[in-house]
Short mmCIF file of C-alpha atoms and ligand atoms in Angstrom, two decimals:
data_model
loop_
_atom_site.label_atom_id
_atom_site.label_comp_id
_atom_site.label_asym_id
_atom_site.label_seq_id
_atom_site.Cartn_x
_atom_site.Cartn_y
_atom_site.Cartn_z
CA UNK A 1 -25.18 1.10 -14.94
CA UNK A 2 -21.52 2.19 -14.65
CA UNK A 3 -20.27 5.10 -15.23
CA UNK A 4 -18.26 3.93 -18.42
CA UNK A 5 -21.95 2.65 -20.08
CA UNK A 6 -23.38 5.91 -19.24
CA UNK A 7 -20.70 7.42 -21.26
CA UNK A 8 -21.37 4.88 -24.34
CA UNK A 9 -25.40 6.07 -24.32
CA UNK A 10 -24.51 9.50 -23.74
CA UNK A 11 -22.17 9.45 -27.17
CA UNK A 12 -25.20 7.26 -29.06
CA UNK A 13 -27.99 9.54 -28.67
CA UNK A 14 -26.59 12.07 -30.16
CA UNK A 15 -25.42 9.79 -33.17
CA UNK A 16 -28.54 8.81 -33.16
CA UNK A 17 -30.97 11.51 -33.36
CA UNK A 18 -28.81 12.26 -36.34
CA UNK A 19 -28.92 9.51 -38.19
CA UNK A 20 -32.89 9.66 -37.87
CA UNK A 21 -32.99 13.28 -39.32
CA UNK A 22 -30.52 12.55 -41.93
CA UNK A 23 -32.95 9.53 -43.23
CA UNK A 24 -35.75 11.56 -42.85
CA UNK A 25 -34.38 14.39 -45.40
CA UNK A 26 -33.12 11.78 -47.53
CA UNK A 27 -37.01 10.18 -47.65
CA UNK A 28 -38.49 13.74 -48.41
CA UNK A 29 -36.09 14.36 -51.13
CA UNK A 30 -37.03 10.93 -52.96
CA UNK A 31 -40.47 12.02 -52.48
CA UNK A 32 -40.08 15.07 -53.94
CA UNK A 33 -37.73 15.05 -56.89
CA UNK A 34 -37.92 11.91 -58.55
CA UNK A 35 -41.13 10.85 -59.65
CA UNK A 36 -42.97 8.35 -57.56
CA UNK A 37 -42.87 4.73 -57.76
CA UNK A 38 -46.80 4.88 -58.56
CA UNK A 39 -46.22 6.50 -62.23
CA UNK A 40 -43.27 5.11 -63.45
CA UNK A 41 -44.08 2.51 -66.27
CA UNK A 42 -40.83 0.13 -66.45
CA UNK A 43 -40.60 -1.72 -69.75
CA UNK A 44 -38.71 -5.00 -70.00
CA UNK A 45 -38.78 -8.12 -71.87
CA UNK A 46 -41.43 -6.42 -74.81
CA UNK A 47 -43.96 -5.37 -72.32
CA UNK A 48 -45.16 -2.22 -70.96
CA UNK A 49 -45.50 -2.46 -66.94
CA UNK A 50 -47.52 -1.76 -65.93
CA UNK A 51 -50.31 -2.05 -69.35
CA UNK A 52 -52.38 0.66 -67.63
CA UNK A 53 -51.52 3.25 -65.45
CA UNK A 54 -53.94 5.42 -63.65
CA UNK A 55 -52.93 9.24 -63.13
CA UNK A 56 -54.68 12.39 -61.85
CA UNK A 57 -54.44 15.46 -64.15
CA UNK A 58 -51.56 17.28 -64.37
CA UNK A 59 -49.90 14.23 -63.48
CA UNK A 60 -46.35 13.22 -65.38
CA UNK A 61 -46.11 8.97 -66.31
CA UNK A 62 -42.45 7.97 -66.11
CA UNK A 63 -41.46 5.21 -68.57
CA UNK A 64 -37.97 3.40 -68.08
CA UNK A 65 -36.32 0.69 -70.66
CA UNK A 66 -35.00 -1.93 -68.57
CA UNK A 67 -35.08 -4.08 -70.85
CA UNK A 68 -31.75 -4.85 -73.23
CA UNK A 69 -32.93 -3.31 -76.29
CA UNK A 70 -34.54 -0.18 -77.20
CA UNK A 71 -37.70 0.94 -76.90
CA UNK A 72 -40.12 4.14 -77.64
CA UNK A 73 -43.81 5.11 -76.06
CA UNK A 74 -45.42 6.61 -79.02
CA UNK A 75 -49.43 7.93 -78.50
CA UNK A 76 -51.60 6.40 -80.48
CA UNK A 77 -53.27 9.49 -80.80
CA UNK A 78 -50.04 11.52 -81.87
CA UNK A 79 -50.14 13.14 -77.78
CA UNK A 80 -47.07 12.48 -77.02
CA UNK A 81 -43.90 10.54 -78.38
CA UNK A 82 -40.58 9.75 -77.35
CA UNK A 83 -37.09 8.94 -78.36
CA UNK A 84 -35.35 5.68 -79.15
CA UNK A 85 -35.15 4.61 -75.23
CA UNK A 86 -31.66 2.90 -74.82
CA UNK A 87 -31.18 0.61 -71.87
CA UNK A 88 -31.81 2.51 -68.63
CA UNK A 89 -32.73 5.81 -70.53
CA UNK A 90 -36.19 7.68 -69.67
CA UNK A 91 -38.84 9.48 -70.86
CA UNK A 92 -41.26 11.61 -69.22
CA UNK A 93 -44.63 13.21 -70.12
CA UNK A 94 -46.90 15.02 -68.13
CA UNK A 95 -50.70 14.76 -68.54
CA UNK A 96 -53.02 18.09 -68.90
CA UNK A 97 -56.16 16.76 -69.83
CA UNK A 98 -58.70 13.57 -68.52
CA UNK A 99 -58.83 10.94 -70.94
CA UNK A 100 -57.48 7.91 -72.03
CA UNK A 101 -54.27 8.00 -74.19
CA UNK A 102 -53.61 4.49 -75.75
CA UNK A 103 -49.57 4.12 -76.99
CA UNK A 104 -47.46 1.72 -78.46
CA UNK A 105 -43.33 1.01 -78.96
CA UNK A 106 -42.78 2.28 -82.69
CA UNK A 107 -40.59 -0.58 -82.93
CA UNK A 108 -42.58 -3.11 -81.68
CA UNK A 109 -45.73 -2.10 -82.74
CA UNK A 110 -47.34 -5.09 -80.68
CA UNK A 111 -46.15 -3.75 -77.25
CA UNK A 112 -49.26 -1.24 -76.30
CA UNK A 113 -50.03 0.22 -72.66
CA UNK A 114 -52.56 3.18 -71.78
CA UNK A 115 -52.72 5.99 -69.93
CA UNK A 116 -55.81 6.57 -67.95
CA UNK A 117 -56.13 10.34 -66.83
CA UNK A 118 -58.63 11.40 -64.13
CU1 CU B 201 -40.13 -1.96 -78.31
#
């Protein structure tokens, strides 16, 4: 090796090492402030995605309207209900107690998903 590549390495480590540590607080942030991927039920062309979702108690179920026109996630049970969802716009509600909690759009009373909590 010369003494001009030697230089080049020397500089990249550094830049580097740096990079790593900056993508490895950017990954723990993810994981910790927005909700994971796992309980986020996306809703686009009329249908609740996915239908069931599976979360431990105390858990919080994420759903986001992707689709063009708006949406709500109303219990069937009268649990939980949200606003008119706009495109893009969220709604979140975290889950106390086991059980099964059946919803629907308010809307479009034919869209329907569950919650299973366990
Ligand atoms: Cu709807």
């Amino acid at each position: 090796m010369t003494r001009k590549n030697m230089g080049i390495a020397g500089l990249a480590m550094p830049v580097m090492i740096a990079m790593l540590l900056m993508f490895a607080v950017a990954r723990s942030v993810a994981a910790n402030g927005e909700p994971s991927a796992a309980n986020v039920v996306k809703i686009d062309n009329f249908v609740f995605e996915p239908q069931t979702i599976t979360v431990p108690v105390g858990g919080t179920v994420t759903w986001t309207n992707s689709d063009d026109i708006p949406h709500t996630a109303v219990s069937t049970d009268g649990v939980f209900k949200s606003k008119v969802m706009d495109t893009d716009e969220k709604f979140s509600y975290t889950f106390t107690k086991s059980g099964t909690y059946s919803y629907y759009c308010s809307i479009h009373p034919k869209m329907t998903g569950k919650v299973v909590v366990q």
